[in-house]
Coordinates of C-alpha atoms in Angstrom, one line a residue:
Chain A
M214 CA 134.8 82.9 -1.4
I215 CA 136.1 85.4 1.2
R216 CA 133.8 88.1 2.6
L217 CA 134.8 90.8 5.0
R218 CA 132.1 93.0 6.6
G219 CA 133.0 95.9 8.8
A220 CA 136.2 94.1 9.8
A221 CA 138.9 95.7 11.9
F222 CA 142.3 94.1 12.3
G223 CA 145.2 95.1 14.5
Y224 CA 147.4 94.2 17.3
G225 CA 146.7 94.6 21.0
N226 CA 143.8 97.0 21.3
D227 CA 144.8 99.2 18.4
P228 CA 143.2 98.5 15.0
V229 CA 145.5 99.1 12.1
V230 CA 142.8 98.9 9.5
S231 CA 139.1 99.1 10.2
G232 CA 135.7 99.2 8.5
V233 CA 136.8 96.8 5.9
D234 CA 134.2 95.6 3.4
L235 CA 135.7 93.4 0.8
D236 CA 134.6 90.4 -1.3
V237 CA 136.9 88.0 -3.0
S238 CA 135.2 86.1 -5.9
P239 CA 136.4 83.5 -8.5
G240 CA 138.5 85.1 -11.2
D241 CA 139.5 88.2 -9.2
F242 CA 143.0 89.6 -9.9
V243 CA 143.8 92.1 -7.2
G244 CA 146.8 94.1 -6.1
I245 CA 146.9 95.2 -2.5
L246 CA 148.8 98.5 -2.4
G247 CA 149.6 101.1 0.2
P248 CA 152.5 102.9 1.7
N249 CA 154.9 101.2 4.2
G250 CA 153.2 100.6 7.5
S251 CA 149.7 101.3 6.1
G252 CA 148.4 97.9 7.1
K253 CA 148.7 95.9 3.9
T254 CA 150.2 92.9 5.7
T255 CA 147.7 93.2 8.6
L256 CA 144.8 93.1 6.1
F257 CA 146.5 90.2 4.3
R258 CA 146.9 88.2 7.6
G259 CA 143.3 88.9 8.5
M260 CA 142.1 87.5 5.1
L261 CA 144.2 84.4 5.7
G262 CA 142.8 83.8 9.1
L263 CA 146.2 84.4 10.8
L264 CA 144.7 87.4 12.6
A265 CA 141.2 87.3 14.2
P266 CA 139.0 90.4 13.4
M267 CA 138.8 92.8 16.4
R268 CA 135.4 93.9 15.0
G269 CA 133.1 92.8 12.1
T270 CA 133.1 89.4 10.4
V271 CA 135.3 87.4 8.0
E272 CA 133.6 84.5 6.2
R273 CA 135.5 82.0 4.1
D274 CA 133.7 79.3 2.2
V275 CA 136.8 77.7 0.9
A276 CA 138.5 74.7 2.6
A277 CA 141.9 76.4 2.4
V278 CA 143.4 79.6 1.1
G279 CA 146.5 79.2 -1.1
Y280 CA 149.2 81.2 0.6
V281 CA 152.6 82.3 -0.7
P282 CA 154.8 84.0 2.0
Q283 CA 157.7 86.3 1.4
R284 CA 160.5 83.9 0.5
E285 CA 163.0 85.8 2.8
A286 CA 160.9 84.5 5.7
L287 CA 162.1 80.9 4.9
D288 CA 165.4 79.9 6.4
P289 CA 167.9 78.5 3.9
V290 CA 169.5 76.3 6.5
Y291 CA 166.8 73.7 5.9
P292 CA 168.1 71.2 3.3
L293 CA 164.7 70.8 1.6
S294 CA 164.6 69.8 -2.0
V295 CA 162.4 71.8 -4.4
E296 CA 160.1 68.7 -4.5
E297 CA 159.9 68.5 -0.7
V298 CA 158.9 72.2 -0.4
C299 CA 156.2 71.7 -3.0
H300 CA 154.9 68.6 -1.1
L301 CA 154.4 70.7 2.0
G302 CA 151.3 72.2 0.2
A303 CA 149.7 68.7 0.6
Y304 CA 150.4 68.4 4.3
G305 CA 147.0 69.9 5.2
R306 CA 145.5 66.6 3.8
L307 CA 147.9 64.4 5.8
S308 CA 147.9 63.2 9.3
G309 CA 150.0 60.7 11.3
L310 CA 151.5 57.9 9.2
R311 CA 149.9 58.9 5.9
R312 CA 152.5 59.7 3.3
V313 CA 152.2 62.1 0.4
S314 CA 150.0 60.1 -2.0
A315 CA 150.9 59.2 -5.6
A316 CA 148.2 61.6 -6.7
D317 CA 149.8 64.4 -4.7
R318 CA 153.3 63.6 -6.1
E319 CA 151.8 63.8 -9.6
L320 CA 150.1 67.1 -8.7
A321 CA 153.5 68.4 -7.4
V322 CA 155.2 67.6 -10.7
R323 CA 152.3 69.3 -12.6
A324 CA 152.4 72.3 -10.3
L325 CA 156.2 72.7 -10.7
A326 CA 155.8 72.3 -14.5
R327 CA 153.1 75.0 -14.3
V328 CA 155.6 77.5 -12.8
R329 CA 158.3 76.2 -15.2
I330 CA 160.7 74.9 -12.6
E331 CA 160.1 71.1 -12.7
H332 CA 163.6 70.5 -14.2
R333 CA 165.1 71.6 -10.9
R334 CA 162.8 69.6 -8.6
R335 CA 165.6 67.4 -7.1
E336 CA 167.8 70.4 -6.2
L337 CA 168.0 72.2 -2.9
F338 CA 165.4 74.9 -2.5
S339 CA 168.0 77.2 -0.9
S340 CA 170.3 76.9 -4.0
L341 CA 167.7 78.6 -6.3
S342 CA 167.6 82.2 -7.2
G343 CA 165.0 84.5 -5.6
G344 CA 162.6 84.4 -8.5
Q345 CA 162.9 80.6 -8.8
R346 CA 162.2 80.2 -5.1
Q347 CA 159.1 82.4 -5.5
R348 CA 157.8 80.2 -8.3
V349 CA 158.3 77.1 -6.1
L350 CA 156.3 78.7 -3.4
I351 CA 153.5 79.4 -5.9
A352 CA 153.6 75.7 -6.9
R353 CA 153.4 74.8 -3.2
A354 CA 150.3 77.0 -2.9
L355 CA 148.8 75.3 -6.0
M356 CA 149.2 72.0 -4.2
M357 CA 146.6 73.2 -1.7
R358 CA 144.0 73.0 -4.5
S359 CA 142.5 76.2 -3.4
P360 CA 140.5 78.5 -5.7
V361 CA 142.2 81.5 -4.0
L362 CA 145.8 82.5 -4.0
L363 CA 147.1 85.1 -1.6
L364 CA 150.7 86.3 -2.1
D365 CA 152.8 88.5 0.2
E366 CA 155.0 90.8 -1.9
P367 CA 156.0 88.1 -4.4
T368 CA 158.2 90.4 -6.5
T369 CA 160.1 92.1 -3.7
G370 CA 163.9 91.9 -4.1
V371 CA 163.9 90.4 -7.6
D372 CA 165.0 92.1 -10.8
Q373 CA 162.5 93.6 -13.3
P374 CA 162.5 90.7 -15.8
T375 CA 161.7 88.3 -13.0
Q376 CA 159.0 90.6 -11.7
R377 CA 157.5 90.5 -15.1
L378 CA 157.8 86.7 -15.3
I379 CA 156.0 86.3 -11.9
H380 CA 153.2 88.7 -12.9
D381 CA 152.7 86.9 -16.2
L382 CA 152.6 83.6 -14.3
L383 CA 149.9 84.9 -11.9
A384 CA 147.9 86.3 -14.8
E385 CA 148.0 82.9 -16.5
L386 CA 146.8 81.2 -13.4
N387 CA 144.1 83.7 -13.0
R388 CA 143.0 83.5 -16.7
D389 CA 143.4 79.7 -17.3
E390 CA 142.3 78.3 -14.0
N391 CA 139.9 81.1 -12.9
L392 CA 141.9 81.4 -9.7
A393 CA 141.3 84.4 -7.5
V394 CA 144.7 86.0 -7.1
L395 CA 145.4 88.7 -4.6
F396 CA 148.9 90.0 -3.8
V397 CA 150.5 92.6 -1.7
S398 CA 152.8 94.9 -3.6
H399 CA 154.4 98.3 -3.5
E400 CA 155.3 98.3 -7.2
L401 CA 152.7 100.8 -8.5
A402 CA 154.3 101.3 -11.9
L403 CA 154.6 97.6 -12.7
L404 CA 151.0 96.8 -11.6
R405 CA 149.2 99.1 -14.0
D406 CA 149.0 96.6 -16.8
V407 CA 148.8 93.5 -14.7
V408 CA 145.9 93.4 -12.2
K409 CA 142.2 94.0 -12.8
D410 CA 141.4 95.6 -9.4
V411 CA 143.4 97.4 -6.8
V412 CA 142.8 97.6 -3.1
W413 CA 144.3 100.7 -1.5
V414 CA 145.2 100.5 2.1
A415 CA 145.9 103.9 3.6
N416 CA 145.2 105.9 6.7
G417 CA 143.6 102.9 8.4
S418 CA 141.0 102.3 5.7
V419 CA 140.6 100.2 2.7
E420 CA 139.2 101.1 -0.8
R421 CA 138.8 98.8 -3.8
G422 CA 138.2 99.7 -7.4
E423 CA 139.3 99.0 -11.0
A424 CA 143.0 99.2 -11.5
E425 CA 142.8 101.9 -14.2
R426 CA 140.8 104.2 -11.9
M427 CA 142.6 103.4 -8.7
L428 CA 146.1 103.9 -10.2
A429 CA 145.1 107.2 -12.1
S430 CA 147.2 110.2 -11.0
E431 CA 144.1 112.0 -9.8
K432 CA 143.2 109.2 -7.5
L433 CA 146.7 108.9 -6.1
E434 CA 146.7 112.7 -5.5
Q435 CA 143.4 112.4 -3.7
L436 CA 144.6 109.5 -1.5
F437 CA 148.0 110.6 -0.6
G438 CA 148.8 114.1 -2.0
G439 CA 151.9 114.3 -4.0
F440 CA 153.8 111.6 -2.2
A441 CA 152.3 108.4 -3.6
S442 CA 152.0 109.6 -7.2
S443 CA 155.6 110.5 -7.3
E444 CA 156.5 107.2 -5.7
G445 CA 154.4 105.3 -8.3
K446 CA 156.3 106.9 -11.1
G447 CA 159.6 105.5 -9.7
Chain B
M3 CA 192.2 44.5 21.9
D4 CA 189.7 41.8 22.7
L5 CA 186.4 43.3 21.7
S6 CA 184.5 40.3 23.1
L7 CA 185.7 41.0 26.6
Y8 CA 184.5 44.6 26.3
W9 CA 181.2 43.3 24.9
E10 CA 180.8 41.0 27.9
L11 CA 181.6 43.8 30.4
F12 CA 179.8 46.7 28.7
H13 CA 177.2 45.3 26.3
F14 CA 174.3 47.3 27.8
A15 CA 176.5 50.5 27.7
I16 CA 177.5 49.7 24.1
L17 CA 173.9 49.2 23.1
A18 CA 172.8 52.3 24.9
A19 CA 175.5 54.4 23.1
L20 CA 174.5 53.0 19.7
L21 CA 170.8 53.7 20.4
A22 CA 171.7 57.2 21.4
G23 CA 173.7 57.4 18.2
V24 CA 170.4 57.0 16.2
V25 CA 168.0 59.0 18.3
C26 CA 170.1 62.0 19.5
P27 CA 171.2 63.1 15.9
L28 CA 167.5 62.9 14.7
M29 CA 166.5 65.2 17.5
G30 CA 169.6 67.3 17.0
A31 CA 168.7 67.7 13.3
F32 CA 165.6 69.6 14.3
L33 CA 167.6 71.7 16.8
L34 CA 170.1 72.6 14.1
V35 CA 167.6 73.7 11.4
R36 CA 165.6 75.6 14.0
R37 CA 168.8 77.4 14.8
T38 CA 168.6 76.2 18.4
G39 CA 171.7 74.0 18.2
F40 CA 173.0 75.5 21.4
Y41 CA 170.1 73.8 23.3
G42 CA 171.9 70.6 22.4
V43 CA 174.8 71.6 24.6
T44 CA 172.8 73.4 27.3
L45 CA 170.0 70.9 28.0
P46 CA 172.4 68.0 28.8
Q47 CA 174.2 70.3 31.2
F48 CA 170.8 71.1 32.9
A49 CA 170.2 67.4 33.2
A50 CA 173.7 66.8 34.7
C51 CA 173.0 69.6 37.1
G52 CA 169.7 67.9 38.1
V53 CA 171.6 64.6 38.7
A54 CA 174.1 66.5 40.9
C55 CA 171.3 68.2 42.8
G56 CA 169.6 64.9 43.3
Y57 CA 172.7 63.5 45.0
A58 CA 173.3 66.7 47.0
V59 CA 169.8 66.6 48.6
L60 CA 169.6 62.8 48.9
P61 CA 170.0 62.7 52.7
W62 CA 167.4 65.4 53.2
W63 CA 165.1 63.8 50.7
L64 CA 165.3 60.4 52.4
A65 CA 164.6 62.0 55.8
N66 CA 161.7 64.2 54.7
V67 CA 160.2 62.8 51.6
G68 CA 161.4 59.2 51.5
L69 CA 162.4 56.8 48.7
G70 CA 160.4 53.6 49.2
G71 CA 161.2 53.5 52.9
L72 CA 164.9 53.2 52.2
D73 CA 167.6 54.8 54.4
L74 CA 170.8 56.2 52.9
E75 CA 172.8 53.0 53.1
A76 CA 170.0 50.9 51.6
A77 CA 169.3 53.5 48.9
L78 CA 173.0 53.5 47.9
E79 CA 172.8 49.7 47.6
S80 CA 169.6 49.8 45.6
P81 CA 170.8 51.0 42.2
H82 CA 167.4 50.9 40.6
A83 CA 165.7 53.1 43.2
L84 CA 168.6 55.5 43.2
R85 CA 169.0 55.7 39.4
N86 CA 165.2 56.3 39.1
Y87 CA 165.5 59.0 41.7
V88 CA 168.4 60.9 40.0
L89 CA 166.8 60.3 36.6
A90 CA 163.7 62.1 37.8
W91 CA 165.9 65.0 39.0
G92 CA 167.7 65.1 35.6
A93 CA 164.3 65.2 33.9
L94 CA 163.0 67.9 36.3
F95 CA 166.0 70.2 35.6
T96 CA 165.9 69.5 31.8
F97 CA 162.2 70.3 31.5
G98 CA 162.4 73.1 34.0
G99 CA 165.4 74.7 32.3
L100 CA 163.7 74.3 28.9
L101 CA 160.5 75.9 30.1
G102 CA 162.5 78.7 31.8
L103 CA 164.4 79.5 28.6
V104 CA 161.1 79.6 26.7
L105 CA 159.3 81.7 29.3
L106 CA 162.2 84.0 30.0
G107 CA 161.6 85.8 26.7
A108 CA 160.6 85.4 23.1
R109 CA 163.2 87.9 21.9
K110 CA 165.1 85.9 19.2
E111 CA 168.0 88.3 19.0
T112 CA 169.1 87.6 22.6
E113 CA 168.3 83.9 22.6
T114 CA 171.8 82.7 21.9
G115 CA 173.2 84.8 24.7
R116 CA 170.5 83.5 27.1
V117 CA 171.2 79.9 26.3
A118 CA 174.9 80.4 26.5
A119 CA 174.5 82.0 29.9
A120 CA 172.3 79.2 31.1
F121 CA 174.9 76.7 30.0
A122 CA 177.6 78.5 32.0
I123 CA 175.5 78.8 35.1
A124 CA 174.3 75.1 34.9
A125 CA 177.9 73.9 34.4
A126 CA 179.1 75.9 37.4
V127 CA 176.2 74.8 39.7
T128 CA 176.8 71.2 38.7
V129 CA 180.4 71.4 39.9
L130 CA 179.4 73.1 43.1
L131 CA 176.6 70.7 43.9
A132 CA 178.9 67.7 43.1
Q133 CA 181.4 69.2 45.5
K134 CA 178.8 69.5 48.2
A135 CA 177.1 66.1 47.6
P136 CA 177.7 63.8 50.5
T137 CA 177.3 60.8 48.2
G138 CA 177.6 60.0 44.5
R139 CA 180.5 62.4 43.9
E140 CA 182.5 59.8 42.1
F141 CA 179.5 58.9 39.9
I142 CA 179.0 62.6 39.0
E143 CA 182.6 63.1 38.2
Q144 CA 182.6 60.1 35.9
L145 CA 179.4 61.4 34.3
L146 CA 181.0 64.8 33.7
R147 CA 184.2 63.4 32.3
G148 CA 182.2 61.2 29.9
E149 CA 183.7 58.0 31.1
I150 CA 181.9 54.8 30.0
L151 CA 179.5 53.9 32.7
T152 CA 178.3 50.5 33.8
V153 CA 174.8 50.3 32.4
D154 CA 172.7 47.5 33.7
S155 CA 169.7 45.9 32.1
H156 CA 167.3 48.1 34.0
E157 CA 169.0 51.3 32.8
F158 CA 169.2 50.0 29.3
E159 CA 165.5 49.1 29.4
T160 CA 164.8 52.7 30.6
I161 CA 166.7 54.4 27.8
A162 CA 165.4 51.9 25.2
A163 CA 161.8 52.5 26.3
V164 CA 162.1 56.3 26.3
Y165 CA 164.0 56.4 23.0
A166 CA 161.5 54.0 21.4
V167 CA 158.7 56.5 22.4
V168 CA 160.8 59.4 21.0
L169 CA 161.4 57.5 17.7
V170 CA 157.8 56.5 17.2
L171 CA 156.6 60.0 17.9
L172 CA 159.2 61.5 15.5
W173 CA 158.3 59.0 12.9
L174 CA 154.6 59.7 13.3
F175 CA 154.9 63.5 13.3
H176 CA 158.1 64.3 11.5
R177 CA 156.2 66.0 8.6
D178 CA 154.2 68.3 10.9
L179 CA 157.3 69.0 13.1
L180 CA 159.2 69.9 9.9
L181 CA 156.3 72.1 8.6
V182 CA 155.9 74.1 11.8
S183 CA 159.7 74.6 12.0
F184 CA 160.2 75.6 8.4
D185 CA 157.2 77.8 7.8
R186 CA 155.1 78.4 10.9
E187 CA 152.5 80.7 9.2
F188 CA 152.0 78.3 6.3
A189 CA 151.3 75.6 8.9
L190 CA 148.7 77.9 10.6
V191 CA 147.1 78.5 7.2
L192 CA 146.9 74.7 6.7
G193 CA 145.1 74.5 10.0
K194 CA 147.9 72.6 11.9
R195 CA 148.0 72.8 15.7
V196 CA 151.3 74.7 15.6
K197 CA 151.6 75.3 19.4
A198 CA 150.9 71.6 20.1
F199 CA 153.6 70.5 17.7
E200 CA 156.1 73.0 19.1
A201 CA 155.4 71.7 22.6
L202 CA 155.8 68.1 21.3
L203 CA 159.2 69.0 19.9
M204 CA 160.3 70.5 23.2
I205 CA 159.0 67.4 25.1
L206 CA 160.8 65.0 22.8
T207 CA 164.0 67.1 23.2
G208 CA 163.6 67.0 27.0
L209 CA 163.0 63.2 27.0
T210 CA 166.0 62.5 24.8
V211 CA 168.3 64.5 27.0
S212 CA 167.0 63.6 30.4
A213 CA 167.0 59.8 29.6
G214 CA 170.3 60.0 27.9
V215 CA 172.4 62.0 30.2
L216 CA 172.3 59.6 33.2
I217 CA 173.2 56.6 31.0
V218 CA 175.6 57.9 28.4
G219 CA 176.6 61.2 30.0
P220 CA 176.4 64.9 28.9
I221 CA 179.5 64.9 26.7
V222 CA 178.2 62.0 24.6
L223 CA 174.9 63.9 24.3
F224 CA 176.7 67.1 23.3
G225 CA 178.6 65.2 20.6
L226 CA 175.5 63.3 19.3
L227 CA 173.0 66.1 19.3
V228 CA 175.1 68.6 17.6
I229 CA 177.9 67.2 15.4
P230 CA 176.3 64.5 13.3
P231 CA 173.5 66.7 12.0
L232 CA 176.1 69.4 11.3
A233 CA 178.2 67.0 9.3
A234 CA 175.0 65.7 7.5
R235 CA 173.8 69.2 6.6
G236 CA 176.8 69.7 4.2
L237 CA 176.1 66.5 2.3
A238 CA 172.3 66.3 2.3
R239 CA 170.3 66.9 -0.9
S240 CA 166.9 66.7 0.8
M241 CA 165.4 66.5 4.3
V242 CA 165.0 62.8 4.0
S243 CA 168.7 62.4 3.2
F244 CA 169.5 64.9 6.0
F245 CA 167.7 62.7 8.6
V246 CA 169.2 59.5 7.3
L247 CA 172.7 60.9 7.2
S248 CA 172.4 62.4 10.7
A249 CA 171.4 59.0 12.2
A250 CA 174.1 57.2 10.2
F251 CA 176.8 59.7 11.3
G252 CA 175.5 59.3 14.9
V253 CA 175.9 55.5 14.8
V254 CA 179.3 55.7 13.2
A255 CA 180.4 58.3 15.9
A256 CA 179.1 56.1 18.7
A257 CA 180.7 52.9 17.3
G258 CA 184.0 54.7 16.5
G259 CA 184.0 56.4 19.9
L260 CA 183.5 53.1 21.7
V261 CA 186.3 51.4 19.8
A262 CA 188.6 54.4 20.4
S263 CA 187.7 54.4 24.0
F264 CA 188.4 50.7 24.5
A265 CA 191.6 50.7 22.3
L266 CA 193.2 53.8 23.7
D267 CA 191.6 53.7 27.2
W268 CA 190.1 57.1 26.7
P269 CA 186.8 58.3 28.2
L270 CA 183.9 57.5 25.9
G271 CA 182.5 61.1 25.7
P272 CA 185.6 62.8 24.4
S273 CA 186.4 59.8 22.1
L274 CA 183.0 60.0 20.6
C275 CA 183.2 63.7 20.0
A276 CA 186.6 63.3 18.4
V277 CA 185.3 60.7 16.0
A278 CA 182.2 62.8 15.3
A279 CA 184.4 65.8 14.6
L280 CA 186.2 63.8 11.9
E281 CA 182.8 63.4 10.2
L282 CA 182.6 67.1 9.6
V283 CA 185.4 66.8 7.0
P284 CA 183.4 65.2 4.2
G285 CA 180.6 67.7 4.6
W286 CA 183.0 70.6 4.6
A287 CA 184.9 69.3 1.6
F288 CA 181.6 68.6 -0.4
G289 CA 180.4 72.1 0.5
R290 CA 183.7 73.6 -0.8
L291 CA 183.4 71.5 -4.0
R292 CA 179.8 72.6 -4.5
H293 CA 180.3 76.3 -3.8
G294 CA 184.0 76.7 -4.8
W295 CA 187.1 76.9 -2.7
S296 CA 187.2 80.7 -2.8
T297 CA 184.0 81.3 -0.7

């Protein structure tokens, strides 16, 4: 569905990550990990198409990629209801005077139910807790009817039970709907039992492997010396 | 107070103020949520500065560029030609100022300071140009004081046509404008032409201000662009209700301001702002009730 070959992404003339070979297929469940400033978000933006590759190729054979941004990026001054935020996911199918269709309204109700927040659909998005807002944004991405879901640090700034809830939800979507789910995270310890694969982004390069192998202490030592393995235990 | 007499004398001005009461708050709603509310004060000041500049250079313009072959005396007696001329100057300064603010820097952290400085400079230059203008000084002073102006059918048709275009474009594209304002990256992922919609929003803002300032004055525009959306924000439970309440508060402020202006013989602009300020109370009280009085 998404295929990167020899891709380099960066800003100006400086690549942040390069030589990226990566395939995203149906049913993938991948955590994108790496130290701060390693290029996780740069890679993520490249996969989304928000950043053009400086070298290499990026092929997407899906109409749209389901995208969940960091919820802090969204300004609470907008008096959007939960339902209205969810409807934004259908806007790619709308133009001009066309209104959100009855089918899309029904889809929104189902998407909100899927993330177990439909009982608050008439409330203001800004009045929800961090974890609830994150679930609404996942529902919005589901409205795009994409087979791929890319999430930017979905569990940052929420407590551990909520992190677990979001991880369980993503696992459900991956298992029940065969969605490819990729998310940027820096929570090594929490990811061990969640994802199938891990993409490590470090020192300008990208490496993918099974979670068990990629999160083993020996691998962390090899990638980062003592720093990352001790960070992962935290 | 005989309202029918005021209607007879000022019906185009009344209709223009009510029309501005619908359109300006809708535009201001976008400025507020994009945290660019200060533009709602600065852009009308740019437009007023343009009008003052138009009057200041009028003799030179007539001598060197021309205005349909009119000399100064004929131009002053031809209200349509003169109003169109100063309207063009107002639009030029509004769009030029807007473009300048955008091009001067993308650094968000200094944006408020930049816009505030631009307001102060434009206000000062307007007064200086009005002082130097050989003609139209009285008109500029009326405009700046926010006094109700005589609006003829031609001017009403101008503002009605421009505001109709603004309303139609807002209606057609409000979803896309909302999307690119709320979550720019998500809009890009959806394949929306984000820069085109951002440009459209600026053009609509410029049109609203430049057409409005000459006819209802900058103070009316300040009041209608900023205060009704702010009052509506506290009560709104969705974006739809936010837009509807903003326009409703705008019409009530315009109507209340007109009545207060006629009844108390106050200038329209300050009267309208005073009525609009009262509208902030329900939103504030509702917010206190919702979030508790202690916060």
